[in-house]
Amino acid sequence: MENRIEKFIETLKNRHSDYTLSNKRILKNEEFIDFIEKCLYYHPSAFNVQSTRVVLLLNKHVAKIWSHVINQLPKDFPKLLLDELAACKNGYATMLFYDDEQVTKQASEQYHMSLANFESWAIQSMAMLQINMWNGLTYLGYGVNIQHFNKELDEFARNEFKIPKTWKLLAQMNVGSISGSTKPRTHLPTSKLLFIHK
């Protein structure tokens, strides 16, 4: 059991935001798509509402959307962040994460509960999907980062990929093989984060 725990923790240790992405393949396209489908199929949601939607972009579409984002940014946008976005163009895949607000609203009405609750639970469900994908992709050897350029991407993606009007864009996940080093993370001691009562 101890060895299994160590292997899992090692994946958590290796997971971090990576901005040195390339489009070198680790899995075949079909294998990568199958992995994403399984993560999406098995991820949890409150009341099994399943309102998360994912648009998976490969090949030319990756560079196209990030070129669009960069062109929307103000001239005084921080160079460090701009360089990170430019690196996203070199990745293998980008996933756009949406919540289908119609489904979320219908669940609120069906269960006679606050819409705000279901909107919060939808975000939590999406976050669980993202961390499952991120840990899995890390285990497979990919680098990953998540962005939130919703304002800059929403209309463009809606027109480019025929996104339904009821879908709300919440995040973008970039995936690629790792082509450089990453700065180590700093961590607060768990004594400031975890409180145990026995």
mmCIF file of N, CA, C and O in Angstrom, residues 10-106:
data_model
loop_
_atom_site.group_PDB
_atom_site.id
_atom_site.type_symbol
_atom_site.label_atom_id
_atom_site.label_comp_id
_atom_site.label_asym_id
_atom_site.label_seq_id
_atom_site.Cartn_x
_atom_site.Cartn_y
_atom_site.Cartn_z
ATOM 1 N N GLU A 10 3.807 11.101 -6.075
ATOM 2 C CA GLU A 10 4.822 11.537 -7.038
ATOM 3 C C GLU A 10 4.180 12.248 -8.226
ATOM 4 O O GLU A 10 4.703 13.258 -8.722
ATOM 5 N N THR A 11 3.033 11.758 -8.669
ATOM 6 C CA THR A 11 2.307 12.433 -9.745
ATOM 7 C C THR A 11 1.847 13.809 -9.296
ATOM 8 O O THR A 11 1.941 14.790 -10.047
ATOM 9 N N LEU A 12 1.345 13.909 -8.074
ATOM 10 C CA LEU A 12 0.913 15.212 -7.553
ATOM 11 C C LEU A 12 2.092 16.178 -7.468
ATOM 12 O O LEU A 12 1.954 17.374 -7.763
ATOM 13 N N LYS A 13 3.256 15.680 -7.059
ATOM 14 C CA LYS A 13 4.452 16.519 -6.962
ATOM 15 C C LYS A 13 4.879 17.042 -8.327
ATOM 16 O O LYS A 13 5.355 18.179 -8.460
ATOM 17 N N ASN A 14 4.719 16.212 -9.348
ATOM 18 C CA ASN A 14 5.173 16.580 -10.695
ATOM 19 C C ASN A 14 4.184 17.486 -11.428
ATOM 20 O O ASN A 14 4.549 18.094 -12.434
ATOM 21 N N ARG A 15 2.964 17.570 -10.922
ATOM 22 C CA ARG A 15 1.966 18.409 -11.592
ATOM 23 C C ARG A 15 2.224 19.880 -11.288
ATOM 24 O O ARG A 15 2.321 20.288 -10.143
ATOM 25 N N HIS A 16 2.348 20.672 -12.329
ATOM 26 C CA HIS A 16 2.542 22.101 -12.168
ATOM 27 C C HIS A 16 2.198 22.790 -13.486
ATOM 28 O O HIS A 16 2.038 22.139 -14.513
ATOM 29 N N SER A 17 2.069 24.097 -13.437
ATOM 30 C CA SER A 17 1.831 24.859 -14.665
ATOM 31 C C SER A 17 3.102 24.890 -15.494
ATOM 32 O O SER A 17 4.157 25.299 -15.010
ATOM 33 N N ASP A 18 3.000 24.447 -16.732
ATOM 34 C CA ASP A 18 4.161 24.385 -17.611
ATOM 35 C C ASP A 18 3.920 25.259 -18.838
ATOM 36 O O ASP A 18 2.910 25.119 -19.515
ATOM 37 N N TYR A 19 4.866 26.160 -19.105
ATOM 38 C CA TYR A 19 4.726 27.079 -20.240
ATOM 39 C C TYR A 19 5.793 26.831 -21.299
ATOM 40 O O TYR A 19 6.018 27.673 -22.157
ATOM 41 N N THR A 20 6.450 25.678 -21.242
ATOM 42 C CA THR A 20 7.440 25.325 -22.259
ATOM 43 C C THR A 20 6.899 24.159 -23.078
ATOM 44 O O THR A 20 7.472 23.063 -23.080
ATOM 45 N N LEU A 21 5.800 24.393 -23.763
ATOM 46 C CA LEU A 21 5.107 23.319 -24.461
ATOM 47 C C LEU A 21 5.547 23.223 -25.924
ATOM 48 O O LEU A 21 5.869 24.226 -26.557
ATOM 49 N N SER A 22 5.532 22.015 -26.438
ATOM 50 C CA SER A 22 5.724 21.798 -27.865
ATOM 51 C C SER A 22 4.636 20.841 -28.352
ATOM 52 O O SER A 22 3.926 20.228 -27.544
ATOM 53 N N ASN A 23 4.501 20.717 -29.661
ATOM 54 C CA ASN A 23 3.453 19.851 -30.211
ATOM 55 C C ASN A 23 3.952 18.451 -30.544
ATOM 56 O O ASN A 23 3.298 17.710 -31.276
ATOM 57 N N LYS A 24 5.106 18.077 -29.985
ATOM 58 C CA LYS A 24 5.603 16.722 -30.166
ATOM 59 C C LYS A 24 4.632 15.737 -29.521
ATOM 60 O O LYS A 24 4.231 15.902 -28.370
ATOM 61 N N ARG A 25 4.269 14.701 -30.250
ATOM 62 C CA ARG A 25 3.266 13.762 -29.747
ATOM 63 C C ARG A 25 3.861 12.771 -28.754
ATOM 64 O O ARG A 25 4.957 12.262 -28.946
ATOM 65 N N ILE A 26 3.090 12.510 -27.722
ATOM 66 C CA ILE A 26 3.421 11.456 -26.763
ATOM 67 C C ILE A 26 2.494 10.268 -27.006
ATOM 68 O O ILE A 26 2.939 9.125 -27.091
ATOM 69 N N LEU A 27 1.213 10.559 -27.117
ATOM 70 C CA LEU A 27 0.220 9.555 -27.513
ATOM 71 C C LEU A 27 -0.203 9.819 -28.957
ATOM 72 O O LEU A 27 -0.083 10.945 -29.456
ATOM 73 N N LYS A 28 -0.714 8.800 -29.604
ATOM 74 C CA LYS A 28 -1.369 9.014 -30.898
ATOM 75 C C LYS A 28 -2.633 9.841 -30.675
ATOM 76 O O LYS A 28 -3.209 9.822 -29.587
ATOM 77 N N ASN A 29 -3.066 10.559 -31.706
ATOM 78 C CA ASN A 29 -4.273 11.378 -31.576
ATOM 79 C C ASN A 29 -5.440 10.580 -31.010
ATOM 80 O O ASN A 29 -6.163 11.045 -30.123
ATOM 81 N N GLU A 30 -5.631 9.374 -31.526
ATOM 82 C CA GLU A 30 -6.765 8.557 -31.106
ATOM 83 C C GLU A 30 -6.651 8.174 -29.631
ATOM 84 O O GLU A 30 -7.656 8.143 -28.912
ATOM 85 N N GLU A 31 -5.445 7.893 -29.176
ATOM 86 C CA GLU A 31 -5.233 7.539 -27.770
ATOM 87 C C GLU A 31 -5.462 8.746 -26.867
ATOM 88 O O GLU A 31 -6.055 8.611 -25.786
ATOM 89 N N PHE A 32 -5.002 9.905 -27.311
ATOM 90 C CA PHE A 32 -5.196 11.125 -26.528
ATOM 91 C C PHE A 32 -6.686 11.448 -26.407
ATOM 92 O O PHE A 32 -7.184 11.743 -25.312
ATOM 93 N N ILE A 33 -7.387 11.374 -27.509
ATOM 94 C CA ILE A 33 -8.831 11.661 -27.503
ATOM 95 C C ILE A 33 -9.565 10.667 -26.608
ATOM 96 O O ILE A 33 -10.460 11.042 -25.842
ATOM 97 N N ASP A 34 -9.179 9.404 -26.662
ATOM 98 C CA ASP A 34 -9.808 8.381 -25.820
ATOM 99 C C ASP A 34 -9.578 8.688 -24.343
ATOM 100 O O ASP A 34 -10.493 8.535 -23.520
ATOM 101 N N PHE A 35 -8.383 9.135 -24.000
ATOM 102 C CA PHE A 35 -8.085 9.501 -22.612
ATOM 103 C C PHE A 35 -8.979 10.654 -22.153
ATOM 104 O O PHE A 35 -9.562 10.611 -21.057
ATOM 105 N N ILE A 36 -9.113 11.685 -22.967
ATOM 106 C CA ILE A 36 -9.945 12.837 -22.623
ATOM 107 C C ILE A 36 -11.406 12.419 -22.482
ATOM 108 O O ILE A 36 -12.105 12.837 -21.551
ATOM 109 N N GLU A 37 -11.873 11.580 -23.389
ATOM 110 C CA GLU A 37 -13.257 11.102 -23.328
ATOM 111 C C GLU A 37 -13.527 10.354 -22.026
ATOM 112 O O GLU A 37 -14.575 10.547 -21.395
ATOM 113 N N LYS A 38 -12.602 9.510 -21.616
ATOM 114 C CA LYS A 38 -12.798 8.727 -20.388
ATOM 115 C C LYS A 38 -12.785 9.631 -19.152
ATOM 116 O O LYS A 38 -13.572 9.426 -18.217
ATOM 117 N N CYS A 39 -11.894 10.620 -19.125
ATOM 118 C CA CYS A 39 -11.886 11.571 -18.007
ATOM 119 C C CYS A 39 -13.230 12.288 -17.912
ATOM 120 O O CYS A 39 -13.776 12.467 -16.817
ATOM 121 N N LEU A 40 -13.740 12.708 -19.047
ATOM 122 C CA LEU A 40 -15.013 13.432 -19.081
ATOM 123 C C LEU A 40 -16.173 12.512 -18.696
ATOM 124 O O LEU A 40 -17.070 12.899 -17.938
ATOM 125 N N TYR A 41 -16.136 11.288 -19.181
ATOM 126 C CA TYR A 41 -17.234 10.340 -18.949
ATOM 127 C C TYR A 41 -17.369 9.984 -17.471
ATOM 128 O O TYR A 41 -18.481 9.866 -16.950
ATOM 129 N N TYR A 42 -16.238 9.846 -16.776
ATOM 130 C CA TYR A 42 -16.264 9.359 -15.396
ATOM 131 C C TYR A 42 -16.188 10.460 -14.348
ATOM 132 O O TYR A 42 -16.234 10.172 -13.156
ATOM 133 N N HIS A 43 -16.098 11.712 -14.736
ATOM 134 C CA HIS A 43 -15.930 12.752 -13.718
ATOM 135 C C HIS A 43 -17.245 13.023 -12.991
ATOM 136 O O HIS A 43 -18.326 12.871 -13.565
ATOM 137 N N PRO A 44 -17.181 13.399 -11.709
ATOM 138 C CA PRO A 44 -18.405 13.568 -10.916
ATOM 139 C C PRO A 44 -19.065 14.917 -11.121
ATOM 140 O O PRO A 44 -18.432 15.895 -11.532
ATOM 141 N N SER A 45 -20.369 14.955 -10.832
ATOM 142 C CA SER A 45 -21.103 16.224 -10.816
ATOM 143 C C SER A 45 -22.249 16.106 -9.822
ATOM 144 O O SER A 45 -22.807 15.023 -9.625
ATOM 145 N N ALA A 46 -22.579 17.216 -9.186
ATOM 146 C CA ALA A 46 -23.652 17.219 -8.187
ATOM 147 C C ALA A 46 -24.971 16.803 -8.833
ATOM 148 O O ALA A 46 -25.335 17.299 -9.910
ATOM 149 N N PHE A 47 -25.680 15.880 -8.193
ATOM 150 C CA PHE A 47 -26.953 15.355 -8.692
ATOM 151 C C PHE A 47 -26.800 14.728 -10.081
ATOM 152 O O PHE A 47 -27.784 14.580 -10.813
ATOM 153 N N ASN A 48 -25.573 14.400 -10.457
ATOM 154 C CA ASN A 48 -25.281 13.815 -11.767
ATOM 155 C C ASN A 48 -25.813 14.690 -12.912
ATOM 156 O O ASN A 48 -26.282 14.197 -13.929
ATOM 157 N N VAL A 49 -25.703 15.998 -12.731
ATOM 158 C CA VAL A 49 -26.240 16.947 -13.715
ATOM 159 C C VAL A 49 -25.460 16.895 -15.029
ATOM 160 O O VAL A 49 -26.041 17.010 -16.110
ATOM 161 N N GLN A 50 -24.139 16.749 -14.957
ATOM 162 C CA GLN A 50 -23.285 16.611 -16.144
ATOM 163 C C GLN A 50 -23.429 17.804 -17.102
ATOM 164 O O GLN A 50 -23.729 17.641 -18.283
ATOM 165 N N SER A 51 -23.175 18.999 -16.579
ATOM 166 C CA SER A 51 -23.333 20.204 -17.402
ATOM 167 C C SER A 51 -22.026 20.682 -18.033
ATOM 168 O O SER A 51 -22.034 21.628 -18.826
ATOM 169 N N THR A 52 -20.909 20.044 -17.710
ATOM 170 C CA THR A 52 -19.626 20.445 -18.294
ATOM 171 C C THR A 52 -19.546 20.025 -19.753
ATOM 172 O O THR A 52 -19.928 18.907 -20.118
ATOM 173 N N ARG A 53 -19.034 20.926 -20.581
ATOM 174 C CA ARG A 53 -18.808 20.653 -21.992
ATOM 175 C C ARG A 53 -17.358 21.003 -22.320
ATOM 176 O O ARG A 53 -16.827 21.997 -21.825
ATOM 177 N N VAL A 54 -16.708 20.206 -23.161
ATOM 178 C CA VAL A 54 -15.311 20.432 -23.520
ATOM 179 C C VAL A 54 -15.176 20.443 -25.040
ATOM 180 O O VAL A 54 -15.693 19.559 -25.725
ATOM 181 N N VAL A 55 -14.505 21.461 -25.543
ATOM 182 C CA VAL A 55 -14.174 21.525 -26.967
ATOM 183 C C VAL A 55 -12.668 21.298 -27.084
ATOM 184 O O VAL A 55 -11.874 22.089 -26.567
ATOM 185 N N LEU A 56 -12.281 20.205 -27.727
ATOM 186 C CA LEU A 56 -10.876 19.837 -27.866
ATOM 187 C C LEU A 56 -10.344 20.325 -29.205
ATOM 188 O O LEU A 56 -10.849 19.954 -30.263
ATOM 189 N N LEU A 57 -9.313 21.176 -29.136
ATOM 190 C CA LEU A 57 -8.703 21.741 -30.338
ATOM 191 C C LEU A 57 -7.322 21.142 -30.547
ATOM 192 O O LEU A 57 -6.523 21.061 -29.612
ATOM 193 N N LEU A 58 -7.047 20.739 -31.780
ATOM 194 C CA LEU A 58 -5.759 20.172 -32.140
ATOM 195 C C LEU A 58 -5.211 20.888 -33.379
ATOM 196 O O LEU A 58 -5.919 21.635 -34.054
ATOM 197 N N ASN A 59 -3.935 20.654 -33.649
ATOM 198 C CA ASN A 59 -3.297 21.118 -34.870
ATOM 199 C C ASN A 59 -3.389 22.639 -35.049
ATOM 200 O O ASN A 59 -3.108 23.382 -34.121
ATOM 201 N N LYS A 60 -3.811 23.098 -36.217
ATOM 202 C CA LYS A 60 -3.794 24.527 -36.549
ATOM 203 C C LYS A 60 -4.689 25.354 -35.631
ATOM 204 O O LYS A 60 -4.466 26.555 -35.453
ATOM 205 N N HIS A 61 -5.708 24.734 -35.037
ATOM 206 C CA HIS A 61 -6.656 25.487 -34.210
ATOM 207 C C HIS A 61 -6.002 26.025 -32.939
ATOM 208 O O HIS A 61 -6.431 27.051 -32.405
ATOM 209 N N VAL A 62 -4.973 25.334 -32.448
ATOM 210 C CA VAL A 62 -4.296 25.765 -31.220
ATOM 211 C C VAL A 62 -3.622 27.114 -31.443
ATOM 212 O O VAL A 62 -3.851 28.080 -30.696
ATOM 213 N N ALA A 63 -2.780 27.195 -32.459
ATOM 214 C CA ALA A 63 -2.084 28.450 -32.754
ATOM 215 C C ALA A 63 -3.076 29.547 -33.124
ATOM 216 O O ALA A 63 -2.879 30.721 -32.773
ATOM 217 N N LYS A 64 -4.148 29.176 -33.796
ATOM 218 C CA LYS A 64 -5.111 30.169 -34.264
ATOM 219 C C LYS A 64 -5.801 30.889 -33.109
ATOM 220 O O LYS A 64 -5.917 32.120 -33.109
ATOM 221 N N ILE A 65 -6.243 30.141 -32.100
ATOM 222 C CA ILE A 65 -6.976 30.811 -31.019
ATOM 223 C C ILE A 65 -6.051 31.649 -30.155
ATOM 224 O O ILE A 65 -6.426 32.725 -29.689
ATOM 225 N N TRP A 66 -4.797 31.179 -29.942
ATOM 226 C CA TRP A 66 -3.893 31.955 -29.093
ATOM 227 C C TRP A 66 -3.331 33.171 -29.818
ATOM 228 O O TRP A 66 -3.051 34.196 -29.196
ATOM 229 N N SER A 67 -3.228 33.089 -31.117
ATOM 230 C CA SER A 67 -2.877 34.285 -31.892
ATOM 231 C C SER A 67 -3.986 35.315 -31.767
ATOM 232 O O SER A 67 -3.722 36.521 -31.616
ATOM 233 N N HIS A 68 -5.218 34.846 -31.782
ATOM 234 C CA HIS A 68 -6.360 35.759 -31.619
ATOM 235 C C HIS A 68 -6.330 36.427 -30.250
ATOM 236 O O HIS A 68 -6.527 37.650 -30.143
ATOM 237 N N VAL A 69 -6.091 35.634 -29.204
ATOM 238 C CA VAL A 69 -6.044 36.199 -27.851
ATOM 239 C C VAL A 69 -4.961 37.261 -27.743
ATOM 240 O O VAL A 69 -5.191 38.363 -27.225
ATOM 241 N N ILE A 70 -3.773 36.941 -28.221
ATOM 242 C CA ILE A 70 -2.650 37.876 -28.135
ATOM 243 C C ILE A 70 -2.975 39.183 -28.854
ATOM 244 O O ILE A 70 -2.639 40.276 -28.373
ATOM 245 N N ASN A 71 -3.654 39.086 -29.968
ATOM 246 C CA ASN A 71 -4.016 40.292 -30.729
ATOM 247 C C ASN A 71 -5.068 41.137 -30.020
ATOM 248 O O ASN A 71 -5.223 42.318 -30.344
ATOM 249 N N GLN A 72 -5.793 40.546 -29.059
ATOM 250 C CA GLN A 72 -6.824 41.281 -28.328
ATOM 251 C C GLN A 72 -6.268 42.020 -27.105
ATOM 252 O O GLN A 72 -6.941 42.873 -26.540
ATOM 253 N N LEU A 73 -5.052 41.707 -26.718
ATOM 254 C CA LEU A 73 -4.512 42.237 -25.470
ATOM 255 C C LEU A 73 -3.984 43.663 -25.644
ATOM 256 O O LEU A 73 -3.523 44.034 -26.727
ATOM 257 N N PRO A 74 -4.030 44.456 -24.579
ATOM 258 C CA PRO A 74 -3.510 45.835 -24.659
ATOM 259 C C PRO A 74 -1.999 45.851 -24.835
ATOM 260 O O PRO A 74 -1.305 44.880 -24.497
ATOM 261 N N LYS A 75 -1.486 46.944 -25.359
ATOM 262 C CA LYS A 75 -0.055 47.052 -25.641
ATOM 263 C C LYS A 75 0.802 46.993 -24.374
ATOM 264 O O LYS A 75 1.966 46.601 -24.425
ATOM 265 N N ASP A 76 0.224 47.405 -23.239
ATOM 266 C CA ASP A 76 0.987 47.391 -21.993
ATOM 267 C C ASP A 76 0.809 46.092 -21.201
ATOM 268 O O ASP A 76 1.139 46.021 -20.023
ATOM 269 N N PHE A 77 0.306 45.041 -21.850
ATOM 270 C CA PHE A 77 0.146 43.747 -21.184
ATOM 271 C C PHE A 77 1.529 43.233 -20.778
ATOM 272 O O PHE A 77 2.485 43.325 -21.548
ATOM 273 N N PRO A 78 1.668 42.708 -19.537
ATOM 274 C CA PRO A 78 2.996 42.285 -19.039
ATOM 275 C C PRO A 78 3.707 41.312 -19.978
ATOM 276 O O PRO A 78 3.119 40.322 -20.422
ATOM 277 N N LYS A 79 4.966 41.590 -20.269
ATOM 278 C CA LYS A 79 5.719 40.788 -21.232
ATOM 279 C C LYS A 79 5.857 39.339 -20.782
ATOM 280 O O LYS A 79 5.780 38.416 -21.611
ATOM 281 N N LEU A 80 6.060 39.124 -19.484
ATOM 282 C CA LEU A 80 6.212 37.760 -18.982
ATOM 283 C C LEU A 80 4.975 36.927 -19.309
ATOM 284 O O LEU A 80 5.074 35.790 -19.786
ATOM 285 N N LEU A 81 3.803 37.507 -19.069
ATOM 286 C CA LEU A 81 2.559 36.790 -19.352
ATOM 287 C C LEU A 81 2.352 36.630 -20.850
ATOM 288 O O LEU A 81 1.830 35.615 -21.317
ATOM 289 N N LEU A 82 2.764 37.632 -21.609
ATOM 290 C CA LEU A 82 2.642 37.560 -23.069
ATOM 291 C C LEU A 82 3.506 36.439 -23.627
ATOM 292 O O LEU A 82 3.084 35.701 -24.525
ATOM 293 N N ASP A 83 4.703 36.284 -23.073
ATOM 294 C CA ASP A 83 5.582 35.196 -23.508
ATOM 295 C C ASP A 83 4.974 33.837 -23.189
ATOM 296 O O ASP A 83 5.116 32.882 -23.966
ATOM 297 N N GLU A 84 4.303 33.735 -22.045
ATOM 298 C CA GLU A 84 3.656 32.475 -21.683
ATOM 299 C C GLU A 84 2.532 32.144 -22.661
ATOM 300 O O GLU A 84 2.362 30.984 -23.053
ATOM 301 N N LEU A 85 1.778 33.162 -23.056
ATOM 302 C CA LEU A 85 0.708 32.939 -24.016
ATOM 303 C C LEU A 85 1.256 32.562 -25.382
ATOM 304 O O LEU A 85 0.705 31.706 -26.076
ATOM 305 N N ALA A 86 2.346 33.206 -25.764
ATOM 306 C CA ALA A 86 2.972 32.876 -27.044
ATOM 307 C C ALA A 86 3.409 31.414 -27.060
ATOM 308 O O ALA A 86 3.322 30.733 -28.088
ATOM 309 N N ALA A 87 3.867 30.918 -25.905
ATOM 310 C CA ALA A 87 4.284 29.521 -25.801
ATOM 311 C C ALA A 87 3.094 28.573 -25.960
ATOM 312 O O ALA A 87 3.257 27.447 -26.439
ATOM 313 N N CYS A 88 1.901 29.033 -25.559
ATOM 314 C CA CYS A 88 0.705 28.191 -25.706
ATOM 315 C C CYS A 88 0.442 27.855 -27.170
ATOM 316 O O CYS A 88 -0.120 26.801 -27.486
ATOM 317 N N LYS A 89 0.835 28.749 -28.067
ATOM 318 C CA LYS A 89 0.632 28.525 -29.497
ATOM 319 C C LYS A 89 1.391 27.301 -29.990
ATOM 320 O O LYS A 89 1.034 26.706 -31.004
ATOM 321 N N ASN A 90 2.446 26.935 -29.264
ATOM 322 C CA ASN A 90 3.297 25.825 -29.694
ATOM 323 C C ASN A 90 2.824 24.475 -29.179
ATOM 324 O O ASN A 90 3.425 23.450 -29.485
ATOM 325 N N GLY A 91 1.765 24.470 -28.369
ATOM 326 C CA GLY A 91 1.318 23.234 -27.736
ATOM 327 C C GLY A 91 0.641 22.269 -28.691
ATOM 328 O O GLY A 91 0.355 22.581 -29.850
ATOM 329 N N TYR A 92 0.360 21.096 -28.172
ATOM 330 C CA TYR A 92 -0.280 20.024 -28.946
ATOM 331 C C TYR A 92 -1.791 20.184 -28.977
ATOM 332 O O TYR A 92 -2.435 19.914 -29.990
ATOM 333 N N ALA A 93 -2.370 20.618 -27.859
ATOM 334 C CA ALA A 93 -3.830 20.690 -27.759
ATOM 335 C C ALA A 93 -4.251 21.818 -26.837
ATOM 336 O O ALA A 93 -3.515 22.187 -25.922
ATOM 337 N N THR A 94 -5.429 22.349 -27.077
ATOM 338 C CA THR A 94 -6.089 23.265 -26.153
ATOM 339 C C THR A 94 -7.519 22.778 -25.968
ATOM 340 O O THR A 94 -8.199 22.449 -26.938
ATOM 341 N N MET A 95 -7.953 22.743 -24.705
ATOM 342 C CA MET A 95 -9.343 22.387 -24.411
ATOM 343 C C MET A 95 -10.074 23.608 -23.866
ATOM 344 O O MET A 95 -9.580 24.278 -22.961
ATOM 345 N N LEU A 96 -11.218 23.880 -24.424
ATOM 346 C CA LEU A 96 -12.088 24.950 -23.949
ATOM 347 C C LEU A 96 -13.141 24.329 -23.042
ATOM 348 O O LEU A 96 -13.844 23.396 -23.452
ATOM 349 N N PHE A 97 -13.258 24.845 -21.825
ATOM 350 C CA PHE A 97 -14.199 24.299 -20.841
ATOM 351 C C PHE A 97 -15.410 25.215 -20.716
ATOM 352 O O PHE A 97 -15.266 26.410 -20.448
ATOM 353 N N TYR A 98 -16.574 24.621 -20.877
ATOM 354 C CA TYR A 98 -17.835 25.355 -20.821
ATOM 355 C C TYR A 98 -18.772 24.720 -19.795
ATOM 356 O O TYR A 98 -18.714 23.512 -19.544
ATOM 357 N N ASP A 99 -19.651 25.558 -19.257
ATOM 358 C CA ASP A 99 -20.811 25.041 -18.526
ATOM 359 C C ASP A 99 -22.043 25.315 -19.361
ATOM 360 O O ASP A 99 -22.257 26.446 -19.826
ATOM 361 N N ASP A 100 -22.857 24.290 -19.578
ATOM 362 C CA ASP A 100 -24.118 24.479 -20.291
ATOM 363 C C ASP A 100 -25.123 25.058 -19.306
ATOM 364 O O ASP A 100 -25.701 24.342 -18.487
ATOM 365 N N GLU A 101 -25.320 26.358 -19.378
ATOM 366 C CA GLU A 101 -26.155 27.049 -18.393
ATOM 367 C C GLU A 101 -27.614 26.612 -18.460
ATOM 368 O O GLU A 101 -28.334 26.686 -17.462
ATOM 369 N N GLN A 102 -28.049 26.148 -19.607
ATOM 370 C CA GLN A 102 -29.429 25.658 -19.716
ATOM 371 C C GLN A 102 -29.619 24.406 -18.865
ATOM 372 O O GLN A 102 -30.625 24.267 -18.157
ATOM 373 N N VAL A 103 -28.641 23.512 -18.909
ATOM 374 C CA VAL A 103 -28.701 22.286 -18.116
ATOM 375 C C VAL A 103 -28.640 22.621 -16.630
ATOM 376 O O VAL A 103 -29.391 22.062 -15.813
ATOM 377 N N THR A 104 -27.757 23.551 -16.260
ATOM 378 C CA THR A 104 -27.620 23.959 -14.866
ATOM 379 C C THR A 104 -28.915 24.585 -14.358
ATOM 380 O O THR A 104 -29.366 24.301 -13.241
ATOM 381 N N LYS A 105 -29.528 25.421 -15.167
ATOM 382 C CA LYS A 105 -30.786 26.077 -14.781
ATOM 383 C C LYS A 105 -31.913 25.050 -14.639
ATOM 384 O O LYS A 105 -32.722 25.115 -13.704
ATOM 385 N N GLN A 106 -31.977 24.109 -15.560
ATOM 386 C CA GLN A 106 -33.017 23.079 -15.501
ATOM 387 C C GLN A 106 -32.878 22.228 -14.240
ATOM 388 O O GLN A 106 -33.890 21.849 -13.631
#
